[in-house]
CSV table of C-alpha atoms in Angstrom, one decimal:
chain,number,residue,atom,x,y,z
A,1,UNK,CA,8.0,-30.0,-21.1
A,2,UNK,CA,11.3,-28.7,-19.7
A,3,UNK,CA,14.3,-30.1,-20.8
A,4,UNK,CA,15.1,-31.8,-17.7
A,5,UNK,CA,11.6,-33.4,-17.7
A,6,UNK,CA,12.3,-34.4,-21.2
A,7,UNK,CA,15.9,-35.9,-20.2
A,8,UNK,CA,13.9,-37.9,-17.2
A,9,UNK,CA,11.1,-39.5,-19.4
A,10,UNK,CA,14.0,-40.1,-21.8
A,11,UNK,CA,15.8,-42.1,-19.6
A,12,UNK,CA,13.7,-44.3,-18.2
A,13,UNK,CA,12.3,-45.7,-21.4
A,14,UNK,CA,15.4,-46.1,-22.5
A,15,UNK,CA,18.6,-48.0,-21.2
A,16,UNK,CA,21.5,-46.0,-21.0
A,17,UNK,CA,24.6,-47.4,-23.6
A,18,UNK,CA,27.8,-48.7,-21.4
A,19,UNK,CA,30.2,-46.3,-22.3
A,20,UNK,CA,34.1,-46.9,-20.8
A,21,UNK,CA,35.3,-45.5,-17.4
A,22,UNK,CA,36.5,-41.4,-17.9
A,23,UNK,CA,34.3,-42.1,-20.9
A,24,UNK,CA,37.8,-43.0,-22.7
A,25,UNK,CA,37.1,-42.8,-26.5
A,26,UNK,CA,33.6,-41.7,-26.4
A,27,UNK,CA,32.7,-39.0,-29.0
A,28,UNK,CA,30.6,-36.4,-27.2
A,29,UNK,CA,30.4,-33.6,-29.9
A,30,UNK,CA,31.9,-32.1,-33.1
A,31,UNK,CA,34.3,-29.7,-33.3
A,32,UNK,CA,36.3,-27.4,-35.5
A,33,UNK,CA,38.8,-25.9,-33.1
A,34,UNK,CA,41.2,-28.9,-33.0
A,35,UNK,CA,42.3,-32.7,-32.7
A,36,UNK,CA,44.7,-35.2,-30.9
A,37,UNK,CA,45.6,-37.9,-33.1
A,38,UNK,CA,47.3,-40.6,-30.3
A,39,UNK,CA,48.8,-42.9,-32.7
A,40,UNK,CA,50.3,-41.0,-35.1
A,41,UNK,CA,52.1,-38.3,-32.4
A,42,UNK,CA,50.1,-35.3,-33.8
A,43,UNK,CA,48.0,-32.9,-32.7
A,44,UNK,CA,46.7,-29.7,-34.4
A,45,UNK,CA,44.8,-26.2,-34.1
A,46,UNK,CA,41.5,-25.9,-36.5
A,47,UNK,CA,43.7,-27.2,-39.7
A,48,UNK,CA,47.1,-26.8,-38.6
A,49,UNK,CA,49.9,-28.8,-37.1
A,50,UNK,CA,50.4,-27.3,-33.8
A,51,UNK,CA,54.0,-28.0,-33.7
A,52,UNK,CA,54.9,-26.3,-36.4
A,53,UNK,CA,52.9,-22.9,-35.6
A,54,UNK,CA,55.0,-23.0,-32.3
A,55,UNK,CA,57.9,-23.2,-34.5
A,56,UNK,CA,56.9,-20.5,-36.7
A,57,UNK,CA,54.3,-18.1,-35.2
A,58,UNK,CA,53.6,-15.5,-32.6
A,59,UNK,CA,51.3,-16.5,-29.6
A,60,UNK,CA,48.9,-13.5,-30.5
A,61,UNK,CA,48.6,-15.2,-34.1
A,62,UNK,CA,47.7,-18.6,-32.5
A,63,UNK,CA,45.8,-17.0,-30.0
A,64,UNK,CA,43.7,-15.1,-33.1
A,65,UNK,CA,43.2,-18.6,-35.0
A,66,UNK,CA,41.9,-20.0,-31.6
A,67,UNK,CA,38.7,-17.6,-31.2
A,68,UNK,CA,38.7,-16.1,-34.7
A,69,UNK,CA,39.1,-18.7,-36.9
A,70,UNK,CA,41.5,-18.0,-39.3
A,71,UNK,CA,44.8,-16.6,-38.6
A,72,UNK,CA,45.5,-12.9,-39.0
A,73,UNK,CA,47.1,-11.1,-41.8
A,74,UNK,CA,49.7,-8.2,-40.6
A,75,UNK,CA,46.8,-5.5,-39.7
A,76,UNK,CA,44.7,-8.1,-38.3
A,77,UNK,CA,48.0,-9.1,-36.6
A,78,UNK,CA,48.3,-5.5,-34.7
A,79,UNK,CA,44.6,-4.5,-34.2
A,80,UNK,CA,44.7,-7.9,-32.1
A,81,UNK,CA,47.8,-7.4,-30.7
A,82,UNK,CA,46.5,-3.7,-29.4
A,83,UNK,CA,43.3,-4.9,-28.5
A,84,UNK,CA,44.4,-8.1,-26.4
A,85,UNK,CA,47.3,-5.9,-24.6
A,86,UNK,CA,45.0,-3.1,-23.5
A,87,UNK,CA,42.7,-5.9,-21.3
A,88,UNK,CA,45.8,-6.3,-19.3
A,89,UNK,CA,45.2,-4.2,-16.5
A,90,UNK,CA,43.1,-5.1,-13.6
A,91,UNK,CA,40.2,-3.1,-12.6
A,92,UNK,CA,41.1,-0.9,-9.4
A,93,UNK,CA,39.0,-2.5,-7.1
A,94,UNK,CA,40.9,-5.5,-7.6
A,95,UNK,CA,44.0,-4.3,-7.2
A,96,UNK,CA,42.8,-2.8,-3.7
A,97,UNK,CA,41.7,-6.9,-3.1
A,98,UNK,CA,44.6,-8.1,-4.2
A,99,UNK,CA,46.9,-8.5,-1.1
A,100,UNK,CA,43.5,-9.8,0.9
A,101,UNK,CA,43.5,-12.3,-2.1
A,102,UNK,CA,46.9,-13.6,-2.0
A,103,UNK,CA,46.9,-14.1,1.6
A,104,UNK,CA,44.0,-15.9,2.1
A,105,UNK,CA,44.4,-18.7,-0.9
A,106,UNK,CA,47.7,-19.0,-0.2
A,107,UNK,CA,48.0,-22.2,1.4
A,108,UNK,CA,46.0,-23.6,-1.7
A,109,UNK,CA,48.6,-22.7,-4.8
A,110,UNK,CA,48.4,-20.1,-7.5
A,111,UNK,CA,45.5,-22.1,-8.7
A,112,UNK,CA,43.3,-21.6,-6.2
A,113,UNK,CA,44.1,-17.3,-6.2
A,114,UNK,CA,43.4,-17.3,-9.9
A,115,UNK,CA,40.5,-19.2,-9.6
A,116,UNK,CA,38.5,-16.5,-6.9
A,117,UNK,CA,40.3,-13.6,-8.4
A,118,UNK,CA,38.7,-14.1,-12.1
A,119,UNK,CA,35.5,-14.8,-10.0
A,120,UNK,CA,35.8,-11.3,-8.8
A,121,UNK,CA,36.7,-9.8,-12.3
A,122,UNK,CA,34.2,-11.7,-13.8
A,123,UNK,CA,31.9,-9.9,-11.1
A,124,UNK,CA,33.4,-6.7,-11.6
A,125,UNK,CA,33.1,-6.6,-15.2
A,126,UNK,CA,29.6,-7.8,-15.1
A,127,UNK,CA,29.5,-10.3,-17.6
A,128,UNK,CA,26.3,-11.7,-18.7
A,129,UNK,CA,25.5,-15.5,-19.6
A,130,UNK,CA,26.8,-16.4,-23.3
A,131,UNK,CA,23.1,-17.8,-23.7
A,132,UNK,CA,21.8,-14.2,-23.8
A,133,UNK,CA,25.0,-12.6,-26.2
A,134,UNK,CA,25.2,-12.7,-29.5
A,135,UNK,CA,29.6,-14.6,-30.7
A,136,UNK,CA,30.7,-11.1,-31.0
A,137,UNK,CA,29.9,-10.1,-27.4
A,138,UNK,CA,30.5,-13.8,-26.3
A,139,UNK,CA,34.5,-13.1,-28.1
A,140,UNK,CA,34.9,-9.8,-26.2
A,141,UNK,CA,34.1,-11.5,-22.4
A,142,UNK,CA,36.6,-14.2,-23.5
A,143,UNK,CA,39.3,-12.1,-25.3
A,144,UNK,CA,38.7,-10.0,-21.9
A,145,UNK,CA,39.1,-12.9,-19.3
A,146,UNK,CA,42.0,-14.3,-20.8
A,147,UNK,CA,44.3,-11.1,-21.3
A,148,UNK,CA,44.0,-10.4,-17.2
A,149,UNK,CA,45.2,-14.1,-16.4
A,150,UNK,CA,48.6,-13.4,-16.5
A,151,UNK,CA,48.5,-10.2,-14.7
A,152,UNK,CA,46.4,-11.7,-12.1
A,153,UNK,CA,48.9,-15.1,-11.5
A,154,UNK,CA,51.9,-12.8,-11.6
A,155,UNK,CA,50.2,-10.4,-9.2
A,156,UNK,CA,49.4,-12.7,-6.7
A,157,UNK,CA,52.9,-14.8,-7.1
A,158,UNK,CA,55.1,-11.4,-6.2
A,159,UNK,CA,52.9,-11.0,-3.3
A,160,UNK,CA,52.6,-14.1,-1.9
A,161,UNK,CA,56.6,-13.6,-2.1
A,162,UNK,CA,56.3,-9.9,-0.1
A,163,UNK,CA,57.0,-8.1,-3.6
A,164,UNK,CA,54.9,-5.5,-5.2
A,165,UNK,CA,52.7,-6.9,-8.7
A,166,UNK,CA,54.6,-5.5,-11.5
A,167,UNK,CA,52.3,-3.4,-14.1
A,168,UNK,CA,51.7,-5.0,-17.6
A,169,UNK,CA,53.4,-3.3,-20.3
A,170,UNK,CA,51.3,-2.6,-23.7
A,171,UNK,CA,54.9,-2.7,-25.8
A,172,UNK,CA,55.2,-6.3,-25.0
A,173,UNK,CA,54.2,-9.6,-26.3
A,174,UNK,CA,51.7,-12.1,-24.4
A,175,UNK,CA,55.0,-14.4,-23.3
A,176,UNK,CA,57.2,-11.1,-22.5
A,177,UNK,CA,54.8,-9.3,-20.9
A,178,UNK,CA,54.2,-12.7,-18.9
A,179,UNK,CA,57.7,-12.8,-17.3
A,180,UNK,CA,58.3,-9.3,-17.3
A,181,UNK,CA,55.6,-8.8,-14.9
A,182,UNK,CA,56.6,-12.1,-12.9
A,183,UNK,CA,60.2,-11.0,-12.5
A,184,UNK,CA,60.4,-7.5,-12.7
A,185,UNK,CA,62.7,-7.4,-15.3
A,186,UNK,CA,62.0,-7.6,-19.7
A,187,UNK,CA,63.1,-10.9,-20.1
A,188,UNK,CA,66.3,-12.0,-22.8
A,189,UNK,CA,64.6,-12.6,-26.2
A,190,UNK,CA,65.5,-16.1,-26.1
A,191,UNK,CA,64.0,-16.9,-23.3
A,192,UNK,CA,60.7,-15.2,-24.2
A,193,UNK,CA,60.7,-17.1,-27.2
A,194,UNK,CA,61.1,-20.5,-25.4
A,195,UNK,CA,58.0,-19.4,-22.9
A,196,UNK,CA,55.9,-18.3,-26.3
A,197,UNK,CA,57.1,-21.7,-28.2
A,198,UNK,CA,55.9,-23.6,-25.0
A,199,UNK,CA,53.0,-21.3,-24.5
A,200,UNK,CA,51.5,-22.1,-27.9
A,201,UNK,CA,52.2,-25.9,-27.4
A,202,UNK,CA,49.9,-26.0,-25.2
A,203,UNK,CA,47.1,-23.9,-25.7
A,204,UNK,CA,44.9,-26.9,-26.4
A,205,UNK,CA,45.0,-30.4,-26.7
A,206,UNK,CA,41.4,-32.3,-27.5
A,207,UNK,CA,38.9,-33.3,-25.1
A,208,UNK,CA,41.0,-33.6,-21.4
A,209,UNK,CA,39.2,-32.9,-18.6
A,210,UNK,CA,39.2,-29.4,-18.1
A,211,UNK,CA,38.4,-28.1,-20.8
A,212,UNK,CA,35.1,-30.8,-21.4
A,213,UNK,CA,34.4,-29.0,-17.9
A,214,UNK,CA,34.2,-25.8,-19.2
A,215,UNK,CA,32.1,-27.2,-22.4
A,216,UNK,CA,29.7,-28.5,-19.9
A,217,UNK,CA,29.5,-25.3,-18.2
A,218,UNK,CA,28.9,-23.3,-21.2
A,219,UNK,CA,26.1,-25.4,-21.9
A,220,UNK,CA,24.6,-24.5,-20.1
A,221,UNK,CA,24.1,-21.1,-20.9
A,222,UNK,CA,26.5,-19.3,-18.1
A,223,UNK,CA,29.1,-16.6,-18.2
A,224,UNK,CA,32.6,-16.9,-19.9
A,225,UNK,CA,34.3,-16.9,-16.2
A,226,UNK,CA,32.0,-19.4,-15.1
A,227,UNK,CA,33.1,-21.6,-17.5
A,228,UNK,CA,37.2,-20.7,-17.0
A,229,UNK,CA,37.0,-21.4,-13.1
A,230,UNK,CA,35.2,-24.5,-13.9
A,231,UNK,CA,37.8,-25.2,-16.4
A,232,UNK,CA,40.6,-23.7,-14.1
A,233,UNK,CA,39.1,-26.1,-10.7
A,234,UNK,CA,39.9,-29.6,-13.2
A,235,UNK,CA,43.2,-28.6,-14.0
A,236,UNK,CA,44.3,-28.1,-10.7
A,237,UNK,CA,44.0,-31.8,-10.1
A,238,UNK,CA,47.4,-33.3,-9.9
A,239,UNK,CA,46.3,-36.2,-12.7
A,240,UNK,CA,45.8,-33.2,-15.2
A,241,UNK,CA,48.1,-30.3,-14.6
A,242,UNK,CA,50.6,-30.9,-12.0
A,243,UNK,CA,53.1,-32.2,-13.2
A,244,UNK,CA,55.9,-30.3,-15.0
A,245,UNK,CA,57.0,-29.5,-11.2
A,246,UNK,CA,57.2,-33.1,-10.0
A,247,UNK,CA,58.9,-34.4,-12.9
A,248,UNK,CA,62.0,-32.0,-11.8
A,249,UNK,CA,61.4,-33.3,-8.2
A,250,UNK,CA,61.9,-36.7,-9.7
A,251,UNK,CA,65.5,-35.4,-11.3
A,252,UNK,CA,66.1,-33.4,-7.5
A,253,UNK,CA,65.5,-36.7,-5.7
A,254,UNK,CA,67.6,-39.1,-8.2
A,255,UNK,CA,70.5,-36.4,-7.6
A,256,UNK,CA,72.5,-37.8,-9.6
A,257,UNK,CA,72.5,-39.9,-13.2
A,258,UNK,CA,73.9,-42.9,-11.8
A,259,UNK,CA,71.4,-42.8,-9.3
A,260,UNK,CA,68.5,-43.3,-12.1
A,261,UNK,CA,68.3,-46.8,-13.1
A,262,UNK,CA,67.8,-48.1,-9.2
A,263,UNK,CA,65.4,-45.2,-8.3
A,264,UNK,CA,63.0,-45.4,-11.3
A,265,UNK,CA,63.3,-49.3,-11.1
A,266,UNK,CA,62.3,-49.5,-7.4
A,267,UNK,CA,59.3,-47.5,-8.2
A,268,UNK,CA,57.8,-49.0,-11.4
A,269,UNK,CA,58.1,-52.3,-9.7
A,270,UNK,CA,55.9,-51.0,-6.6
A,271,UNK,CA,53.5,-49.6,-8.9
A,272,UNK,CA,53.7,-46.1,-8.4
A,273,UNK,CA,53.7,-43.9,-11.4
A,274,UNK,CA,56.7,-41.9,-13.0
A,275,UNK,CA,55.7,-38.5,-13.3
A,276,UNK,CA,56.4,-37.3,-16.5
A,277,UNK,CA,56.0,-40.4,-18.2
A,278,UNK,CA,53.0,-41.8,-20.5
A,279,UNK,CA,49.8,-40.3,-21.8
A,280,UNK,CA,46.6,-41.7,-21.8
A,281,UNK,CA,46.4,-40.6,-25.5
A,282,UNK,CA,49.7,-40.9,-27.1
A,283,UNK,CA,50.7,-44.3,-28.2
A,284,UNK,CA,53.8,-42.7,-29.5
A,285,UNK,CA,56.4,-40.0,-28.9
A,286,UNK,CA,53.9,-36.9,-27.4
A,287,UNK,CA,54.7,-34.3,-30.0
A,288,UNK,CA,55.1,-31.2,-27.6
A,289,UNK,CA,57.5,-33.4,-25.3
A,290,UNK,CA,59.8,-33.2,-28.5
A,291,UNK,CA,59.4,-29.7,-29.3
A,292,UNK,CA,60.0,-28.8,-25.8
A,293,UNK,CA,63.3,-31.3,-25.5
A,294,UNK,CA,64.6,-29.2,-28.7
A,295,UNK,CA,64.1,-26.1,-27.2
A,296,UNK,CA,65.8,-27.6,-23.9
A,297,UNK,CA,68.6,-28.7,-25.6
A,298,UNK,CA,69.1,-25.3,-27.6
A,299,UNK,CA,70.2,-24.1,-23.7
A,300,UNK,CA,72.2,-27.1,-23.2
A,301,UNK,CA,73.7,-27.6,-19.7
A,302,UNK,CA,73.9,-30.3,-16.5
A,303,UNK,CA,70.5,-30.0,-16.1
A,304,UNK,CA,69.6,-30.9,-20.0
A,305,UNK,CA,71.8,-33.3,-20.1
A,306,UNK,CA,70.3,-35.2,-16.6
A,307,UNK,CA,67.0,-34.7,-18.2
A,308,UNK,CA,67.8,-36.4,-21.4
A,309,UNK,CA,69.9,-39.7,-20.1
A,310,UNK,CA,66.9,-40.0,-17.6
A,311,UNK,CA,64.9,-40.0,-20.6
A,312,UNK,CA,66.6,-42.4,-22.1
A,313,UNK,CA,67.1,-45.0,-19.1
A,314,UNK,CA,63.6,-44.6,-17.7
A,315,UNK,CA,61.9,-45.4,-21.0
A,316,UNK,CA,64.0,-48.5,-21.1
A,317,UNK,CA,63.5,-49.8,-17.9
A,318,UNK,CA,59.9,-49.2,-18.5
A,319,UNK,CA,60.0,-51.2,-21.7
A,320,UNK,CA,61.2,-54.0,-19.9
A,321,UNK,CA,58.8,-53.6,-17.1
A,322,UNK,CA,56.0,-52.8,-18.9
A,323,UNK,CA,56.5,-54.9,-22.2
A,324,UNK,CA,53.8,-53.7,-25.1
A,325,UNK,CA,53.2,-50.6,-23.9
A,326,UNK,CA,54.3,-47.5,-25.3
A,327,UNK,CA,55.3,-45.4,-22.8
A,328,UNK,CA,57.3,-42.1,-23.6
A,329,UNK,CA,57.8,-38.5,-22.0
A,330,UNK,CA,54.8,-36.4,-21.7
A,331,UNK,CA,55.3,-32.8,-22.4
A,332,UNK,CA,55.2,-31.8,-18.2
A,333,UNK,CA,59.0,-33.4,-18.5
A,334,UNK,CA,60.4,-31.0,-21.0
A,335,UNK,CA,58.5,-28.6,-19.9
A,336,UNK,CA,59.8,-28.0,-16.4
A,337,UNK,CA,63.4,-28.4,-17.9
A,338,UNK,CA,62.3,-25.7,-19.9
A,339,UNK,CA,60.7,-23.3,-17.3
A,340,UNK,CA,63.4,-23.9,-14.7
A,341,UNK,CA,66.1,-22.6,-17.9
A,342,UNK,CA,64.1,-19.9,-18.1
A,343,UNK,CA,63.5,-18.7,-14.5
A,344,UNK,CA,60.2,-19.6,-14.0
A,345,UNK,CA,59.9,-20.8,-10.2
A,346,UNK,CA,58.7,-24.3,-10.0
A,347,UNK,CA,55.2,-23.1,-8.4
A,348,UNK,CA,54.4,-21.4,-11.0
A,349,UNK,CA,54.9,-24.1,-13.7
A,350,UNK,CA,51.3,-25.2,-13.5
A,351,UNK,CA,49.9,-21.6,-13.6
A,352,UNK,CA,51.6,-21.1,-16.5
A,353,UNK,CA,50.5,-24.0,-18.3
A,354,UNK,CA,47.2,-22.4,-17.6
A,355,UNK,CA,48.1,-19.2,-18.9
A,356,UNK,CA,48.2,-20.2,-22.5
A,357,UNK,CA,45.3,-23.2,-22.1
A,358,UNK,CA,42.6,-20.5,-20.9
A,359,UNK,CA,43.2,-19.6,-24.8
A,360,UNK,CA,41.9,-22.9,-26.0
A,361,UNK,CA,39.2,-23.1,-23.2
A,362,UNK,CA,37.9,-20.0,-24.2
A,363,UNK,CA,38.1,-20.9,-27.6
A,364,UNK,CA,35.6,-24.7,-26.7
A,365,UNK,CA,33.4,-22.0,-24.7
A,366,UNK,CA,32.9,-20.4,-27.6
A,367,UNK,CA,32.4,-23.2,-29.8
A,368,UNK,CA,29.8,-24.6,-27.2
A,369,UNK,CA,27.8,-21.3,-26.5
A,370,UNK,CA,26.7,-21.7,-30.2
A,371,UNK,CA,25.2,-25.0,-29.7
A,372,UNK,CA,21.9,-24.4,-26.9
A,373,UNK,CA,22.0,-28.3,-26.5
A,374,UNK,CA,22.7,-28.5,-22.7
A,375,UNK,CA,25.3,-31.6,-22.0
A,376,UNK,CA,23.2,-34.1,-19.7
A,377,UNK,CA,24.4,-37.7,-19.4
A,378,UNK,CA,22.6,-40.3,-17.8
A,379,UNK,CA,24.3,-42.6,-14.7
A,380,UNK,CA,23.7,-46.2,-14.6
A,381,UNK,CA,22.4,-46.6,-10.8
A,382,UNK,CA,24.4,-49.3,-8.8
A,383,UNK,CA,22.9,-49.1,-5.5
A,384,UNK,CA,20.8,-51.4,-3.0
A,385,UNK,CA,17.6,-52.5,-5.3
A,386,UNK,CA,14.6,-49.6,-4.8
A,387,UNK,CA,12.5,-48.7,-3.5
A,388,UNK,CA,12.9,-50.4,0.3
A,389,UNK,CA,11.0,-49.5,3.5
A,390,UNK,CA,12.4,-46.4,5.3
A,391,UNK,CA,13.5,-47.7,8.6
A,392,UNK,CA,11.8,-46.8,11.5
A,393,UNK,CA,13.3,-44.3,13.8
């Protein structure tokens, strides 16, 4: 009997458990690769608090523990480093596509380019479904689809603005090489660092919803860049990763600080949401919102300072609005304050943010290929009563 035969007879001799909307809270698997802990303010990567490896390590170590395991001793450190920097480059008949590519997903974002252009190296590089690779083959398509991200986003950024894509450099780190290639120029150290600390804070973070899309793709059985533009489609939903840009369109259309108490008040009280603000996990301060404001505040400047008093009022007035609900800023706040210190343009804030989380996708893909246990809920139906006569024509 097939498994979806199996799932069917299953199903209707049993009755499927009520489980809550967005299947909030529901445990759907084990895993070794990390953990949000909403109460507390903590999240970490396998047994480490994530926070402090952006505080202390390299991306490419983080990037090792992710799909590795362990993190790397020094060798370890520069076999991975060369290995992962050589995948940079784009195979030439995507380069020769590229220009098609950026003009015609254009008027859908970044998102959408990267999305049909890891199709097409996906394609190109003729990966094979992780069901029939043994991890070590399964590591190399991922370790592979992750390093051309970058080069692919900054590629179709630059000519989307009429400039040529800049080349990736071997020489340079993951967050270097990142914004060299986006702006033509090696960035300050500082500001590398600050993209690399944001970078690794954000890598992974527990079940959301993209990266339980590319879990559910990988099980069953597909390719590695399957699974990434499955992952890749979720995030481009405004409720998951697009927001670091619209909380700085928040601070654009307060315009000034004393301009924040009325403007945030007028829209909590009509329901809309502030963006930037709240986590449907956190019950606390978000951990990477206050790595990110420390970082932000290292730059210092009008823009800093806006950011922080609006932090300030905004959870205040939504204390008083909202009384027994913790409500605190998210790391898309700090983040844009961060990206926009840096030079990032605000389109490509999101992008970015996926630039480091294809890491920790890859990394669940990985974890999930292992497990042959395709992921097949059931739907409790909520329709007119069956079966009723077909009408008539």
């Amino acid at each position: 009997m097939s498994e979806e035969e199996t799932m069917h007879t299953t199903t209707e001799a049993t009755t499927p458990p009520a489980v809550p909307r967005g299947l909030a809270g529901v445990v759907v698997t084990d895993t070794a690769i990390g953990d949000v802990r909403g109460r507390e303010g903590f999240y970490h990567y396998r047994q480490y608090d994530a926070v402090e490896l952006a505080a202390t390590r390299s991306f490419e170590d983080v990037w090792h523990l992710m799909v590795h395991g362990r993190l790397p001793d020094a060798d370890e450190r520069a076999e991975f480093l060369a290995r992962t920097a050589a995948l940079r480059a784009l195979p030439e008949p995507m380069r020769a596509a590229l220009p098609v590519l950026a003009r015609t997903t254009a008027p859908s974002g970044p998102l959408a380019g990267l999305r049909t252009g890891l199709s097409m190296f996906g394609a190109l590089a003729g990966l094979r479904p992780v069901y029939d690779l043994d991890a070590e083959d399964r590591r190399a398509d991922a370790l592979a689809a992750c390093a051309v991200v970058p080069t692919l986003l900054t590629a179709l950024y630059r000519l989307g603005q009429g400039q040529t894509p800049v080349e990736p450099r071997t020489d340079l780190p993951y967050a270097a090489n990142y914004l060299y290639m986006l702006t033509g120029t090696e960035p300050d150290p500082r500001r590398a660092r600050a993209i690399e600390q944001y970078l690794i804070a954000t890598v992974d973070h527990g079940f959301n919803a993209s990266t339980f899309t590319g879990r559910v793709i990988a099980s069953t059985g597909a390719d590695v860049v399957a699974c990434l533009t499955g992952a890749i489609g979720a995030l481009s939903g405004p409720l998951h990763g697009g927001a670091p840009s619209r909380a700085l369109d928040a601070l654009d259309a307060i315009g000034t600080p004393d301009r924040i108490r009325p403007w945030v008040r007028e829209r909590v009280i009509a329901g809309e949401r502030i963006m930037g603000f709240g986590h449907p996990v956190y019950r606390t301060q978000d951990p990477r919102s206050q790595l990110l404001r420390t970082i932000a505040e290292g730059f210092g400047g009008p823009l800093v300072d806006f950011a922080v008093q609006m932090e300030t009022e905004v959870e205040e007035i939504l204390a008083e609005l909202k009384p027994g609900r913790e409500l605190h800023t998210n790391v898309e706040f700090y983040a844009g304050v961060v990206m926009e210190l840096c030079g990032l343009p605000r389109s490509m804030f999101t992008p970015t943010f996926c630039s480091a989380r294809v890491i920790g996708w890859s990394a669940n893909i990985l974890e999930q290929a292992a497990d042959s246990k395709i992921i097949r809920p059931a739907a409790r139906y909520a329709g007119p009563t069956p079966p009723q006569p077909v009408p008539v024509p």
